[in-house]
Amino acid sequence: MSQHYAYGDIVLYSGSGSLALAQEISRQLNVPLGGRDITKYSNENIFIQLHSSVRGQDAFIVQSNSSPVNDNVMEMLIFIDTLKRASAGRVTAVIPYLAYARSDKKDQPRVPITARLIADMIQIAGADRYITLDLHAGQIQGFFSIPGDAITAFPLLADYMRRKQLADAVVVAADLGFAKKARSFATELDLPVAFIEKRRIAAAPEALALIGEVTGKDVILVDDEVDTGKTLAQAVRLLKEEAARHIYCCFIHPVLSGDAVPRLRDLPLTEIVTTNSLPIPPKKRLPNLTVLSVAPLLSGVILRPVQ
Amino acid sequence: MSQHYAYGDIVLYSGSGSLALAQEISRQLNVPLGGRDITKYSNENIFIQLHSSVRGQDAFIVQSNSSPVNDNVMEMLIFIDTLKRASAGRVTAVIPYLAYARSDKKDQPRVPITARLIADMIQIAGADRYITLDLHAGQIQGFFSIPGDAITAFPLLADYMRRKQLADAVVVAADLGFAKKARSFATELDLPVAFIEKRRIAAAPEALALIGEVTGKDVILVDDEVDTGKTLAQAVRLLKEEAARHIYCCFIHPVLSGDAVPRLRDLPLTEIVTTNSLPIPPKKRLPNLTVLSVAPLLSGVILRPVQ
Amino acid sequence: MSQHYAYGDIVLYSGSGSLALAQEISRQLNVPLGGRDITKYSNENIFIQLHSSVRGQDAFIVQSNSSPVNDNVMEMLIFIDTLKRASAGRVTAVIPYLAYARSDKKDQPRVPITARLIADMIQIAGADRYITLDLHAGQIQGFFSIPGDAITAFPLLADYMRRKQLADAVVVAADLGFAKKARSFATELDLPVAFIEKRRIAAAPEALALIGEVTGKDVILVDDEVDTGKTLAQAVRLLKEEAARHIYCCFIHPVLSGDAVPRLRDLPLTEIVTTNSLPIPPKKRLPNLTVLSVAPLLSGVILRPVQ
Amino acid sequence: MSQHYAYGDIVLYSGSGSLALAQEISRQLNVPLGGRDITKYSNENIFIQLHSSVRGQDAFIVQSNSSPVNDNVMEMLIFIDTLKRASAGRVTAVIPYLAYARSDKKDQPRVPITARLIADMIQIAGADRYITLDLHAGQIQGFFSIPGDAITAFPLLADYMRRKQLADAVVVAADLGFAKKARSFATELDLPVAFIEKRRIAAAPEALALIGEVTGKDVILVDDEVDTGKTLAQAVRLLKEEAARHIYCCFIHPVLSGDAVPRLRDLPLTEIVTTNSLPIPPKKRLPNLTVLSVAPLLSGVILRPVQ
Amino acid sequence: MSQHYAYGDIVLYSGSGSLALAQEISRQLNVPLGGRDITKYSNENIFIQLHSSVRGQDAFIVQSNSSPVNDNVMEMLIFIDTLKRASAGRVTAVIPYLAYARSDKKDQPRVPITARLIADMIQIAGADRYITLDLHAGQIQGFFSIPGDAITAFPLLADYMRRKQLADAVVVAADLGFAKKARSFATELDLPVAFIEKRRIAAAPEALALIGEVTGKDVILVDDEVDTGKTLAQAVRLLKEEAARHIYCCFIHPVLSGDAVPRLRDLPLTEIVTTNSLPIPPKKRLPNLTVLSVAPLLSGVILRPVQ
Amino acid sequence: MSQHYAYGDIVLYSGSGSLALAQEISRQLNVPLGGRDITKYSNENIFIQLHSSVRGQDAFIVQSNSSPVNDNVMEMLIFIDTLKRASAGRVTAVIPYLAYARSDKKDQPRVPITARLIADMIQIAGADRYITLDLHAGQIQGFFSIPGDAITAFPLLADYMRRKQLADAVVVAADLGFAKKARSFATELDLPVAFIEKRRIAAAPEALALIGEVTGKDVILVDDEVDTGKTLAQAVRLLKEEAARHIYCCFIHPVLSGDAVPRLRDLPLTEIVTTNSLPIPPKKRLPNLTVLSVAPLLSGVILRPVQ
């Protein structure tokens, strides 16, 4: 049977939350970024106009929910509506970083489940499909009823670290909730794993505790995102107390909000390895920061089957 | 038959876009504002928690889509989701000023209809009903499939102006698109009406033109909102050229974005009359600004039938 | 990239509200009208059967909501259901004139918004897309959540009038609500514009008033539709009082209900220019009536991108 | 526990398809008919306005889909939209006769299922519930996802016939598709049953055949509706050939379209017994016609549990 | 115009309820059955994984709702969800026998309409289309809003019986509700028809009665399905009493639940003719059982237009 | 303001998956269990009929998704449909154990998310609200768009264990994925916590490892459910190797499928503490099994606010 493709030609757009990444995807797919005007009026309303027709075409809008978060979420939704109403054949939202993913359940009374709300809004705006990267909880896939690809960039980080051929290293999870993924990451690198947890025994005050061995070893501290960097800083301090040698820090999503960058600057980290799922402005690019590109991963999913 | 009320007791909440107005409504309804925490985290995600149960109750959330607009739109949607998931009996979104109301049609190719998107999102978040004030176009009511009350505050402005007993006055519409509403406003005041329009004859450049008589008269310039104030400033200049006497300026929604306030400060306006549909920070409160409260109007709709 | 078309071959059907127009579109697209039986039983129920398969095809049903209006609306909905259930690949409702477009908001208490209801019914019946012409209000596009093309035939009327090379003419809007569109029409013709409005000053009775100059000029009176023709007749009378020379009357939708035709016959109109968005039966075809065909416009949208 | 009623007070409206019946229901419920204007404009558009508020109330709109059918169907849908948008607490469509009930399946290729379309439209217009009478096929209940009461008026007919104490009678079904319901009807009357069917044996032409005994007996010919009366006329002729004595004809829905009334007038029928599920204009009221009122049945369902 | 096919290549899957039938369809379409694992865990949860990508392809899942019925219904729904979430271009549920089809109306108070529920669940799981065979009531098509093909296998049975060239035969319907379909079947065979009905006259107990002539004739007893076989056994007994010669029994769906097989074994049936719409395990294959394959019918609909 | 309750009186039903629990809830609420017939026909189709009206009432159906799982899931959905179609005022599904909760994400390519499917089916069947207990992942709440209460019974287990006043005890999580909840449980008991994990270092084979101290201590092994008991058995063996003293095993949901009961019987467990969220048949009631009732918890949520 032929390699028939049912959705028309690919057209690729970038929102203002992911311009550089979208350009990279564009080069890799050899599909030019579609022209569009994104205007933010004086009254803060966002307005979008496409430069050319997308009728019957297979449209992809790349928009990470980066800062300013709520503006970029709204821009993403308005962009989807624009593509739908312009009679695109299929609309896929490519969201390297999905905002509000931590608001994914009612673990207290009378709170929202905003991640479900975001998923619903993406659908009602007119998306037929979504592509995203390392969701905080895999269950968020189930918040969508449209199909989607929730892919992972951890193999990318693992490949990078493997090439360093660290002789005596250990993977450490900074948070117990990330334990299972840390173990998978360690398995890929053929390294042991250790955990840091906030433990409270009897009536004693909460304290960080290390589970596993790090003394004299190189440490690869791993997490899905770094937001303010507070947890990371505490972890690094503990690892140094436990006489870790070099500390590498790996994570997918460089949220880096608030004082995260100065905080990271002050830590004794050999290297900080992350991705461009969120744009990192030049002033946040520390000398020891390595940014791996997720563009090949996303290009791959856009073009062909991944899972 | 009894005055049975089917939706449980009224509970009233305020978002961060309408705090003062909500407090006023609360006093008028003699219903306390419900306790809630609205947190904006370092990563810009908004989080809401209600202090007490709303089960089976008739919940109202007052949230004008004021600046920062996209944050307040998201907060409104998250608040509705919170109320719905807390098993409120009915959720009504009270939105004195609805954002994106000017993005209400495709008058150019390949643009969004964001006002419909907002309406859809309000519904999918869980609102059962909406209350709003002087929509830019009445048709936006049809963007909702839930019932709602789109009320007008122009009678409020008319009452205020009528009490001035201006001897020889004329109502002027600053934009031709507002002509019909200006005529209604003039009718309420038993005054003549005149229009300002941007007219272009043959190949001549576009220019403002006045239709009707204002020489030596007091003028009541009327519109639904003032955004940057540019159109208003042009209109006032023309009216002064045409030898208008005192100029009053009346509008419902004080958007007042960008340089609107300095621009208004420099205009020869006797009085600027508007409402509190949007909060006006102290620094924007010019000495000749009069702010009428829409709280009684909104309280009325919350409590009993209006239309 | 290839000119891939994703929806199967075009099949074209006509309802009973647009037979002649659909035949014209059929000739222009070189796509035969699909065979179908439309039966109205003795009990007034409408029944439709297609003569051949539409599986996986790109089906268009052309049905203006002409008189008998409610029958034709129902027939349109039943036709869409028929196409959907016959597994058409995509169903597009081509509705040159959409009924109930004036019921587009609640401008009085306790009234319907029937235009939204019609939009919802078109979607629930199974349309994937719509094409329509000069909606009474552009916002009605936002009543649909499916994509669509709301195109305008005013350039068609403008082209026709331009070819007359009227030396000293003016465009006149018969209703203030049509002022902005009249101005656009005048701009296309490089002519000045004037307005007729029902003005009420102080306690005086309502009266028609002319804004602008028409004395000794040819007048092009323009509107989106002519229904009973009453407003038009009043306007023509006023224009004659104001010593207009030749009067042309241009409008898109020839609703021509009630006594419209005798009323128009009696008016001193040089020419009445309209379109075939609605069928005009022979007995309504006045000698000075010119009917321009919208078939090329609609054929264009069916075949390729317009906006 | 108390007899709490959760939906507010009952308000009752009549469409133009069921005025007399609605008045009767109103008297029985001791609930006045709500004031409303139903206007049919010159352009055939239907417009509705309610005279007073229905906020939070339990609204019932009585509208049989009588002739003109498509107008009355549209009016019903517009009425539901009006009630919903006026914030009624619950909207129930009371539809004594539901149009298009015979278009309930695809028994030929490429035909619609209009009854499902009607059900969908009733729901999308905003009905929360429906009440109807003797659907052509019980399965049409499953076309609705809202709850409803599909009640039967056959016991009413049976009670009336039982009081005649016919000594030697037989129930006859005029159509094989009605056989099971005819048998139930006969069972209620404690009478034998016979069938008339169109039978075709070998290559012989189609002919009516009687199954069962009618010679010398009184016959109660029964069906759910009489439309053109052709089938009925054929049946009566056959029964007379088979020497039936008195023939009574019983059916729920007096559609009586086309030449039904002259046809019935010419038949040797002792009595025609039907209901007021559809209005019967005076000129159609034959001397031997008895009309039983379904108002008590419908009033009963409106007020309290039926099934 | 070309034979463009808009939905991608066909991929074919089998659930565990129709393995043999799906294999036959696979051979006829020359499309291999897609690899998949269907696991039923110890906790009875069903889990599915596809072996290869279905992105953008035209996926068909063949799953009869055979015993264990509820497991197979759930498996069908989970399979549809799997295909949808794997980004199939179109998902068609091929359901040779649809369960719960007899729960298609509320003929008693306070009962479900499970057939509508099943249809809704098939849609919400993600099916775009369905194909099924001889629904118990044609109206069930209207329970779906997605398009579908509800085809009939009776011509298959008729062809088979015709080839026997029975000299003096009669078609008999075992149930009055099947009378119309029996008559169609008889018409195809150019044979007379007779009915068996449960008749109750006056206060006498219910009894089977034969309508029509069978004495000395070959009888083809026909129905849509045989479940427990009780009704069938009663019918055969009556036919023998009425001196029928050879009795053939024809039906589409071999449900054969409970004691059906021993019951059929004991009946004086010359031949039992059915289809493989439901799998018949070897131990239920009586010597006089003939199973016709519906695979060509279903293959035909999968590949090309049927109605 | 009054304690108005908006949904009618409470009516309480039990499915066949939770009879004893529902009876207990009934006694506690002092609301009798509603009469209903649940029939499973020979063809395995489930049929439900309610004995009395539920019109306008606040209906609760208690149905754990116990074994036979798929039958009980279908029965739950059919029950909801029955209540909805009987015009209940509100329908709440009380599901102490929700099946398929572990199928909550695509952690492999081309698999379903069945938990979302179940949530969708509960909604489409007509539930307005749900109540459930200790979902496998909190995010499953976000699979529902209707409101619900996902409550926890761990405080019940904690209270029970606290009363034992174990002198030197430790809480142990049998699975790393349960680590956070185990820590919360330990915190409630003011005890230390330890973890068992499957750890793989370098190329060594996978092995269980204990993190934390258990030697000489009483151990409370905790999890959300016990299915086959294999993981539990491995954990107990390891704990004994590590010289734990008494071992108590606590979990909410007694799935106990396959060989779970013999496996548990053979383990050196001092006590097995669980709840009646799923019915435990007498033959599965080991001598050291303690079953705490969740009826008070569920009754509480049914009657009044919980969170």
Short mmCIF file of N, CA and C in Angstrom, two decimals, chain E residues 85-147:
data_model
loop_
_atom_site.label_atom_id
_atom_site.label_comp_id
_atom_site.label_asym_id
_atom_site.label_seq_id
_atom_site.Cartn_x
_atom_site.Cartn_y
_atom_site.Cartn_z
N ARG E 85 -6.60 7.27 20.08
CA ARG E 85 -5.44 7.90 20.74
C ARG E 85 -4.14 7.60 20.00
N ALA E 86 -4.15 6.60 19.13
CA ALA E 86 -2.98 6.34 18.30
C ALA E 86 -3.04 7.15 17.01
N SER E 87 -3.96 8.14 16.97
CA SER E 87 -4.05 9.07 15.84
C SER E 87 -4.44 8.44 14.52
N ALA E 88 -5.29 7.40 14.58
CA ALA E 88 -5.85 6.86 13.33
C ALA E 88 -6.60 7.97 12.60
N GLY E 89 -6.60 7.91 11.27
CA GLY E 89 -7.27 8.94 10.49
C GLY E 89 -8.78 8.86 10.60
N ARG E 90 -9.29 7.63 10.63
CA ARG E 90 -10.72 7.40 10.79
C ARG E 90 -10.87 6.05 11.47
N VAL E 91 -11.81 5.94 12.39
CA VAL E 91 -12.03 4.68 13.11
C VAL E 91 -13.44 4.19 12.81
N THR E 92 -13.56 3.00 12.23
CA THR E 92 -14.86 2.42 11.98
C THR E 92 -15.02 1.15 12.82
N ALA E 93 -16.09 1.12 13.60
CA ALA E 93 -16.41 -0.07 14.39
C ALA E 93 -17.28 -0.99 13.54
N VAL E 94 -16.76 -2.17 13.25
CA VAL E 94 -17.52 -3.16 12.50
C VAL E 94 -18.10 -4.14 13.52
N ILE E 95 -19.41 -4.08 13.71
CA ILE E 95 -20.07 -4.81 14.80
C ILE E 95 -21.12 -5.72 14.19
N PRO E 96 -20.72 -6.95 13.78
CA PRO E 96 -21.68 -7.82 13.10
C PRO E 96 -22.94 -8.06 13.94
N TYR E 97 -22.77 -8.17 15.26
CA TYR E 97 -23.93 -8.32 16.15
C TYR E 97 -23.80 -7.29 17.26
N LEU E 98 -24.74 -6.39 17.36
CA LEU E 98 -24.71 -5.33 18.36
C LEU E 98 -25.52 -5.77 19.58
N ALA E 99 -24.88 -5.81 20.73
CA ALA E 99 -25.58 -6.24 21.94
C ALA E 99 -26.61 -5.22 22.39
N TYR E 100 -27.48 -5.62 23.23
CA TYR E 100 -28.47 -4.76 23.89
C TYR E 100 -29.46 -4.12 22.92
N ALA E 101 -29.53 -4.65 21.68
CA ALA E 101 -30.39 -4.02 20.68
C ALA E 101 -31.87 -4.15 21.05
N ARG E 102 -32.22 -5.09 21.91
CA ARG E 102 -33.62 -5.22 22.31
C ARG E 102 -34.02 -4.24 23.41
N SER E 103 -33.04 -3.58 24.02
CA SER E 103 -33.34 -2.54 25.00
C SER E 103 -33.34 -1.21 24.28
N ASP E 104 -34.34 -1.02 23.42
CA ASP E 104 -34.34 0.11 22.49
C ASP E 104 -35.45 1.12 22.73
N LYS E 105 -36.23 0.90 23.81
CA LYS E 105 -37.29 1.88 24.12
C LYS E 105 -37.77 1.65 25.55
N LYS E 106 -38.45 2.66 26.10
CA LYS E 106 -39.06 2.50 27.40
C LYS E 106 -40.48 2.03 27.17
N ASP E 107 -40.70 0.72 27.14
CA ASP E 107 -42.07 0.22 26.99
C ASP E 107 -42.67 -0.09 28.35
N GLN E 108 -41.88 0.15 29.37
CA GLN E 108 -42.35 0.08 30.74
C GLN E 108 -41.78 1.32 31.43
N PRO E 109 -42.36 1.72 32.56
CA PRO E 109 -41.79 2.88 33.25
C PRO E 109 -40.44 2.55 33.88
N ARG E 110 -39.57 3.54 33.95
CA ARG E 110 -38.33 3.48 34.74
C ARG E 110 -37.39 2.36 34.32
N VAL E 111 -37.22 2.23 33.01
CA VAL E 111 -36.24 1.27 32.48
C VAL E 111 -35.24 2.06 31.62
N PRO E 112 -34.12 1.45 31.33
CA PRO E 112 -33.10 2.15 30.53
C PRO E 112 -33.40 1.99 29.03
N ILE E 113 -32.67 2.75 28.22
CA ILE E 113 -32.62 2.49 26.77
C ILE E 113 -31.16 2.20 26.47
N THR E 114 -30.78 0.97 26.75
CA THR E 114 -29.36 0.63 26.74
C THR E 114 -28.77 0.69 25.34
N ALA E 115 -29.55 0.42 24.32
CA ALA E 115 -29.01 0.46 22.96
C ALA E 115 -28.53 1.88 22.63
N ARG E 116 -29.25 2.89 23.11
CA ARG E 116 -28.79 4.27 22.89
C ARG E 116 -27.50 4.52 23.67
N LEU E 117 -27.46 4.00 24.87
CA LEU E 117 -26.25 4.14 25.69
C LEU E 117 -25.04 3.53 24.98
N ILE E 118 -25.23 2.35 24.41
CA ILE E 118 -24.14 1.68 23.68
C ILE E 118 -23.71 2.56 22.50
N ALA E 119 -24.68 3.07 21.77
CA ALA E 119 -24.34 3.94 20.63
C ALA E 119 -23.56 5.16 21.08
N ASP E 120 -23.99 5.77 22.16
CA ASP E 120 -23.28 6.94 22.70
C ASP E 120 -21.86 6.58 23.11
N MET E 121 -21.71 5.41 23.72
CA MET E 121 -20.39 5.02 24.19
C MET E 121 -19.45 4.73 23.02
N ILE E 122 -19.98 4.15 21.97
CA ILE E 122 -19.17 3.90 20.78
C ILE E 122 -18.66 5.23 20.22
N GLN E 123 -19.51 6.23 20.24
CA GLN E 123 -19.11 7.53 19.72
C GLN E 123 -18.11 8.23 20.65
N ILE E 124 -18.39 8.21 21.95
CA ILE E 124 -17.51 8.92 22.87
C ILE E 124 -16.14 8.25 22.94
N ALA E 125 -16.12 6.95 22.69
CA ALA E 125 -14.83 6.26 22.68
C ALA E 125 -13.99 6.72 21.49
N GLY E 126 -14.65 7.20 20.45
CA GLY E 126 -13.89 7.76 19.34
C GLY E 126 -14.19 7.20 17.96
N ALA E 127 -15.24 6.39 17.83
CA ALA E 127 -15.56 5.87 16.49
C ALA E 127 -16.10 6.99 15.61
N ASP E 128 -15.68 7.00 14.36
CA ASP E 128 -16.17 7.97 13.40
C ASP E 128 -17.31 7.39 12.57
N ARG E 129 -17.44 6.07 12.62
CA ARG E 129 -18.40 5.42 11.75
C ARG E 129 -18.62 4.01 12.28
N TYR E 130 -19.77 3.41 11.92
CA TYR E 130 -20.02 2.03 12.34
C TYR E 130 -20.57 1.25 11.16
N ILE E 131 -20.38 -0.03 11.21
CA ILE E 131 -20.99 -0.96 10.24
C ILE E 131 -21.61 -2.06 11.06
N THR E 132 -22.87 -2.36 10.81
CA THR E 132 -23.49 -3.45 11.56
C THR E 132 -24.45 -4.20 10.65
N LEU E 133 -25.01 -5.25 11.20
CA LEU E 133 -25.76 -6.21 10.41
C LEU E 133 -27.12 -6.46 11.06
N ASP E 134 -28.20 -6.30 10.32
CA ASP E 134 -29.54 -6.67 10.78
C ASP E 134 -29.80 -6.33 12.24
N LEU E 135 -29.90 -5.03 12.48
CA LEU E 135 -30.29 -4.54 13.80
C LEU E 135 -31.69 -5.04 14.14
N HIS E 136 -31.93 -5.29 15.40
CA HIS E 136 -33.24 -5.76 15.81
C HIS E 136 -34.34 -4.78 15.36
N ALA E 137 -34.07 -3.49 15.52
CA ALA E 137 -35.01 -2.47 14.99
C ALA E 137 -34.19 -1.48 14.18
N GLY E 138 -34.69 -1.15 13.01
CA GLY E 138 -33.97 -0.23 12.14
C GLY E 138 -33.73 1.11 12.80
N GLN E 139 -34.62 1.48 13.71
CA GLN E 139 -34.50 2.79 14.37
C GLN E 139 -33.20 2.95 15.14
N ILE E 140 -32.58 1.83 15.49
CA ILE E 140 -31.33 1.93 16.26
C ILE E 140 -30.28 2.71 15.47
N GLN E 141 -30.38 2.71 14.15
CA GLN E 141 -29.49 3.58 13.36
C GLN E 141 -29.57 5.02 13.85
N GLY E 142 -30.76 5.43 14.25
CA GLY E 142 -30.97 6.80 14.70
C GLY E 142 -30.40 7.06 16.09
N PHE E 143 -29.94 6.01 16.77
CA PHE E 143 -29.29 6.20 18.07
C PHE E 143 -27.87 6.72 17.88
N PHE E 144 -27.34 6.54 16.67
CA PHE E 144 -26.02 7.04 16.36
C PHE E 144 -26.13 8.41 15.70
N SER E 145 -25.23 9.31 16.04
CA SER E 145 -25.18 10.53 15.22
C SER E 145 -24.03 10.44 14.22
N ILE E 146 -23.09 9.53 14.43
CA ILE E 146 -22.09 9.29 13.40
C ILE E 146 -22.73 8.51 12.26
N PRO E 147 -22.20 8.63 11.04
CA PRO E 147 -22.76 7.84 9.94
C PRO E 147 -22.42 6.36 10.11
#
